[in-house]
């Protein structure tokens, strides 16, 4: 039963600290997405990659957020420095290239910045 | 900017009745639409989709209707069951961009 995994599931940190969230996409999926869920905005697309190359990160605050795919099995989302307004649930999703069907979502990382 | 809008944050229906969840979009380039269901502490899961060449797609108790001229789609659940209680996200994609935009979600509560 292939799944997208995300770590950590929960993170509480203080303002100004660096936060790193990790995602392991489903094996064979070469398109990876990062989303943020907030009460007001719903699911916002932050960035996405195809074959490890960033295709669109226009949804991400560039000054503090960065997204990378060091290899095909790992995607990372970093926030430095973190701020209370970054508190949200961050989801990673993956799918095969060219597939118009579903993205498969991970369980999310719930981030609380105090 | 919100290209996909779900204007009802919540909906409550009685078990056995019909649930109708609505979604509007502004980008006329969108040509593929999906509904996702999300339970607490889990990621969204795919429910049903529709291509812009169709106006209806049915899968068991779930039917999605698309009105392209109105840029509106809806999800009908008949009959509703308590296990359907979840947050439902509407999503749309533009084939050229290959990404997906989501609405803010509608929390459905089905009362026994």
Coordinates of C-alpha atoms in Angstrom, one line a residue:
Chain A
X1 CA 0.0 0.0 0.0
X2 CA 2.1 2.9 -1.3
X3 CA 1.7 6.1 0.6
X4 CA 3.3 9.6 0.8
X5 CA 5.0 10.0 4.2
X6 CA 5.7 13.2 6.0
X7 CA 7.8 13.9 9.0
X8 CA 7.4 15.3 11.6
X9 CA 3.7 14.9 12.1
X10 CA 3.7 17.8 14.6
X11 CA 6.1 20.6 15.3
X12 CA 6.0 23.3 18.0
X13 CA 8.7 25.9 17.8
X14 CA 9.4 29.4 18.8
X15 CA 9.4 32.4 16.5
X16 CA 12.7 32.8 14.8
X17 CA 13.7 29.1 14.8
X18 CA 14.3 27.1 11.6
X19 CA 11.8 24.5 10.7
X20 CA 12.4 21.6 8.3
X21 CA 9.6 19.4 7.0
X22 CA 10.3 16.3 5.0
X23 CA 8.3 14.3 2.5
X24 CA 8.9 10.9 0.9
X25 CA 6.8 10.7 -2.3
X26 CA 5.4 7.4 -3.6
X27 CA 8.0 5.4 -5.5
X28 CA 7.7 6.2 -9.2
X29 CA 5.9 9.5 -8.7
X30 CA 8.1 12.2 -10.1
X31 CA 5.8 15.2 -9.5
X32 CA 5.8 16.5 -6.0
X33 CA 3.7 19.3 -4.5
X34 CA 3.8 21.3 -1.2
X35 CA 0.5 22.8 0.1
X36 CA -0.4 24.8 3.2
X37 CA -3.8 24.5 4.8
X38 CA -5.1 27.5 6.7
X39 CA -8.6 28.3 7.9
X40 CA -8.9 31.3 5.7
X41 CA -7.2 30.2 2.5
X42 CA -7.9 26.5 2.5
X43 CA -5.3 24.6 0.5
X44 CA -2.7 26.9 -0.9
X45 CA -0.1 25.6 -3.4
X46 CA 3.3 26.6 -2.3
X47 CA 5.6 24.9 -4.8
X48 CA 5.9 21.9 -7.0
X49 CA 8.6 19.9 -8.6
X50 CA 8.9 17.6 -11.6
X51 CA 11.8 15.2 -11.8
X52 CA 13.3 17.1 -8.9
X53 CA 13.4 20.4 -10.7
X54 CA 11.3 23.2 -9.3
X55 CA 8.5 24.2 -11.7
X56 CA 6.6 26.8 -9.7
X57 CA 7.3 28.2 -6.3
X58 CA 5.4 31.5 -6.8
X59 CA 3.1 30.6 -3.9
X60 CA 5.9 30.6 -1.4
X61 CA 7.2 33.6 0.6
X62 CA 10.7 33.7 -0.9
X63 CA 12.4 35.5 1.9
X64 CA 11.9 32.8 4.4
X65 CA 10.7 29.6 2.7
X66 CA 12.7 27.2 0.5
X67 CA 11.8 23.9 -1.1
X68 CA 14.2 21.3 -2.5
X69 CA 14.4 17.8 -3.7
X70 CA 17.8 16.5 -2.8
X71 CA 16.9 13.2 -4.4
X72 CA 13.9 11.4 -5.9
X73 CA 12.8 10.0 -2.6
X74 CA 13.0 13.2 -0.5
X75 CA 11.4 16.6 -0.7
X76 CA 12.1 19.3 2.0
X77 CA 10.4 22.5 2.9
X78 CA 12.3 24.9 5.2
X79 CA 11.2 28.0 7.0
X80 CA 13.9 30.3 8.3
X81 CA 13.1 32.2 10.4
X82 CA 9.7 31.0 11.3
X83 CA 6.9 33.3 12.4
X84 CA 3.6 32.8 14.2
X85 CA 1.7 33.4 10.9
X86 CA 3.4 30.3 9.5
X87 CA 1.3 28.1 11.8
X88 CA -0.7 25.8 9.6
X89 CA -0.8 22.2 8.3
X90 CA 1.7 21.6 5.5
X91 CA 0.9 18.8 3.1
X92 CA 3.0 17.1 0.5
X93 CA 1.5 15.3 -2.4
X94 CA 2.8 13.3 -5.3
X95 CA 1.7 11.9 -8.7
X96 CA 3.1 10.5 -11.9
X97 CA 3.9 13.0 -14.6
X98 CA 1.2 13.4 -17.2
X99 CA -1.4 11.8 -15.0
X100 CA -4.5 14.0 -14.9
X101 CA -5.9 12.0 -12.1
X102 CA -5.4 12.3 -8.4
X103 CA -2.6 13.6 -6.4
X104 CA -1.8 11.4 -3.4
X105 CA -1.4 13.4 -0.2
X106 CA 0.6 12.7 2.8
X107 CA -0.8 13.0 6.4
X108 CA 0.5 16.5 6.8
X109 CA 2.8 18.3 9.3
X110 CA 1.0 20.4 11.8
X111 CA 3.2 23.4 12.6
X112 CA 2.7 25.8 15.5
X113 CA 5.0 28.7 15.8
X114 CA 4.8 30.4 19.2
Chain B
X1 CA -6.1 35.3 -5.7
X2 CA -8.7 32.7 -5.1
X3 CA -9.3 31.1 -8.5
X4 CA -11.4 28.3 -6.9
X5 CA -14.1 29.3 -4.4
X6 CA -16.2 27.4 -2.0
X7 CA -18.5 29.9 -0.5
X8 CA -20.1 27.7 2.1
X9 CA -17.7 26.9 4.9
X10 CA -20.1 24.3 6.4
X11 CA -23.2 22.3 5.6
X12 CA -25.3 20.1 7.8
X13 CA -27.7 17.5 6.5
X14 CA -29.8 14.6 7.8
X15 CA -28.7 11.0 7.2
X16 CA -30.4 9.7 4.0
X17 CA -31.0 13.1 2.5
X18 CA -29.0 14.7 -0.4
X19 CA -25.9 16.7 0.3
X20 CA -25.0 19.4 -2.3
X21 CA -21.6 21.0 -2.2
X22 CA -20.9 23.9 -4.5
X23 CA -17.8 25.3 -6.1
X24 CA -17.1 28.3 -8.4
X25 CA -14.0 29.0 -10.4
X26 CA -12.8 32.1 -12.3
X27 CA -10.1 30.8 -14.6
X28 CA -11.6 29.8 -17.9
X29 CA -8.5 27.8 -18.7
X30 CA -9.3 25.2 -16.1
X31 CA -10.3 22.0 -17.9
X32 CA -10.2 19.3 -15.2
X33 CA -12.0 19.4 -11.9
X34 CA -11.8 17.2 -8.8
X35 CA -13.3 16.7 -5.4
X36 CA -11.2 15.6 -2.5
X37 CA -12.4 14.5 0.9
X38 CA -10.5 15.1 4.1
X39 CA -10.9 13.6 7.5
X40 CA -9.3 15.1 10.6
X41 CA -5.5 14.4 11.0
X42 CA -5.3 12.9 7.5
X43 CA -4.4 14.2 4.1
X44 CA -7.1 14.8 1.5
X45 CA -8.1 11.8 -0.6
X46 CA -9.4 11.8 -4.1
X47 CA -13.1 11.3 -4.5
X48 CA -14.3 12.0 -8.0
X49 CA -13.3 14.1 -11.0
X50 CA -14.8 15.5 -14.2
X51 CA -13.3 16.7 -17.5
X52 CA -14.5 19.9 -19.1
X53 CA -15.8 17.8 -22.1
X54 CA -18.5 16.3 -19.8
X55 CA -21.2 17.9 -17.7
X56 CA -21.8 15.0 -15.3
X57 CA -19.8 12.2 -13.8
X58 CA -21.3 9.6 -11.4
X59 CA -19.7 7.1 -9.1
X60 CA -22.0 5.3 -6.8
X61 CA -23.6 7.8 -4.3
X62 CA -21.4 10.6 -5.7
X63 CA -22.2 12.7 -8.7
X64 CA -20.3 15.8 -9.9
X65 CA -22.0 18.3 -12.2
X66 CA -20.2 20.9 -14.3
X67 CA -21.7 24.0 -15.7
X68 CA -19.0 25.6 -17.8
X69 CA -20.9 28.6 -18.9
X70 CA -21.5 29.5 -15.2
X71 CA -18.0 28.3 -14.2
X72 CA -19.7 26.3 -11.5
X73 CA -19.5 22.7 -10.3
X74 CA -21.3 20.8 -7.6
X75 CA -21.0 17.5 -5.8
X76 CA -24.1 15.6 -4.9
X77 CA -24.1 12.8 -2.3
X78 CA -27.2 10.7 -2.2
X79 CA -28.0 9.3 0.2
X80 CA -25.8 11.0 2.7
X81 CA -24.3 8.8 5.5
X82 CA -22.7 9.8 8.8
X83 CA -19.4 8.5 7.4
X84 CA -19.5 11.2 4.8
X85 CA -18.9 13.8 7.5
X86 CA -15.6 15.4 6.4
X87 CA -14.2 18.5 4.8
X88 CA -14.6 18.5 1.0
X89 CA -12.3 20.4 -1.2
X90 CA -13.0 21.4 -4.8
X91 CA -9.9 21.5 -7.1
X92 CA -9.2 22.6 -10.7
X93 CA -6.3 22.3 -13.0
X94 CA -5.2 23.8 -16.3
X95 CA -3.6 21.2 -18.5
X96 CA -0.9 23.6 -19.7
X97 CA 0.2 24.5 -16.2
X98 CA -0.3 21.0 -14.8
X99 CA -0.7 22.3 -11.3
X100 CA -3.9 22.3 -9.2
X101 CA -5.8 25.0 -7.3
X102 CA -8.0 24.2 -4.4
X103 CA -10.9 25.9 -2.8
X104 CA -11.1 26.7 0.9
X105 CA -13.2 23.6 1.7
X106 CA -16.7 22.9 3.0
X107 CA -17.2 21.0 6.2
X108 CA -20.1 18.5 5.8
X109 CA -21.8 17.1 8.8
X110 CA -24.3 14.3 8.3
X111 CA -26.5 13.8 11.3
X112 CA -27.8 10.3 12.2

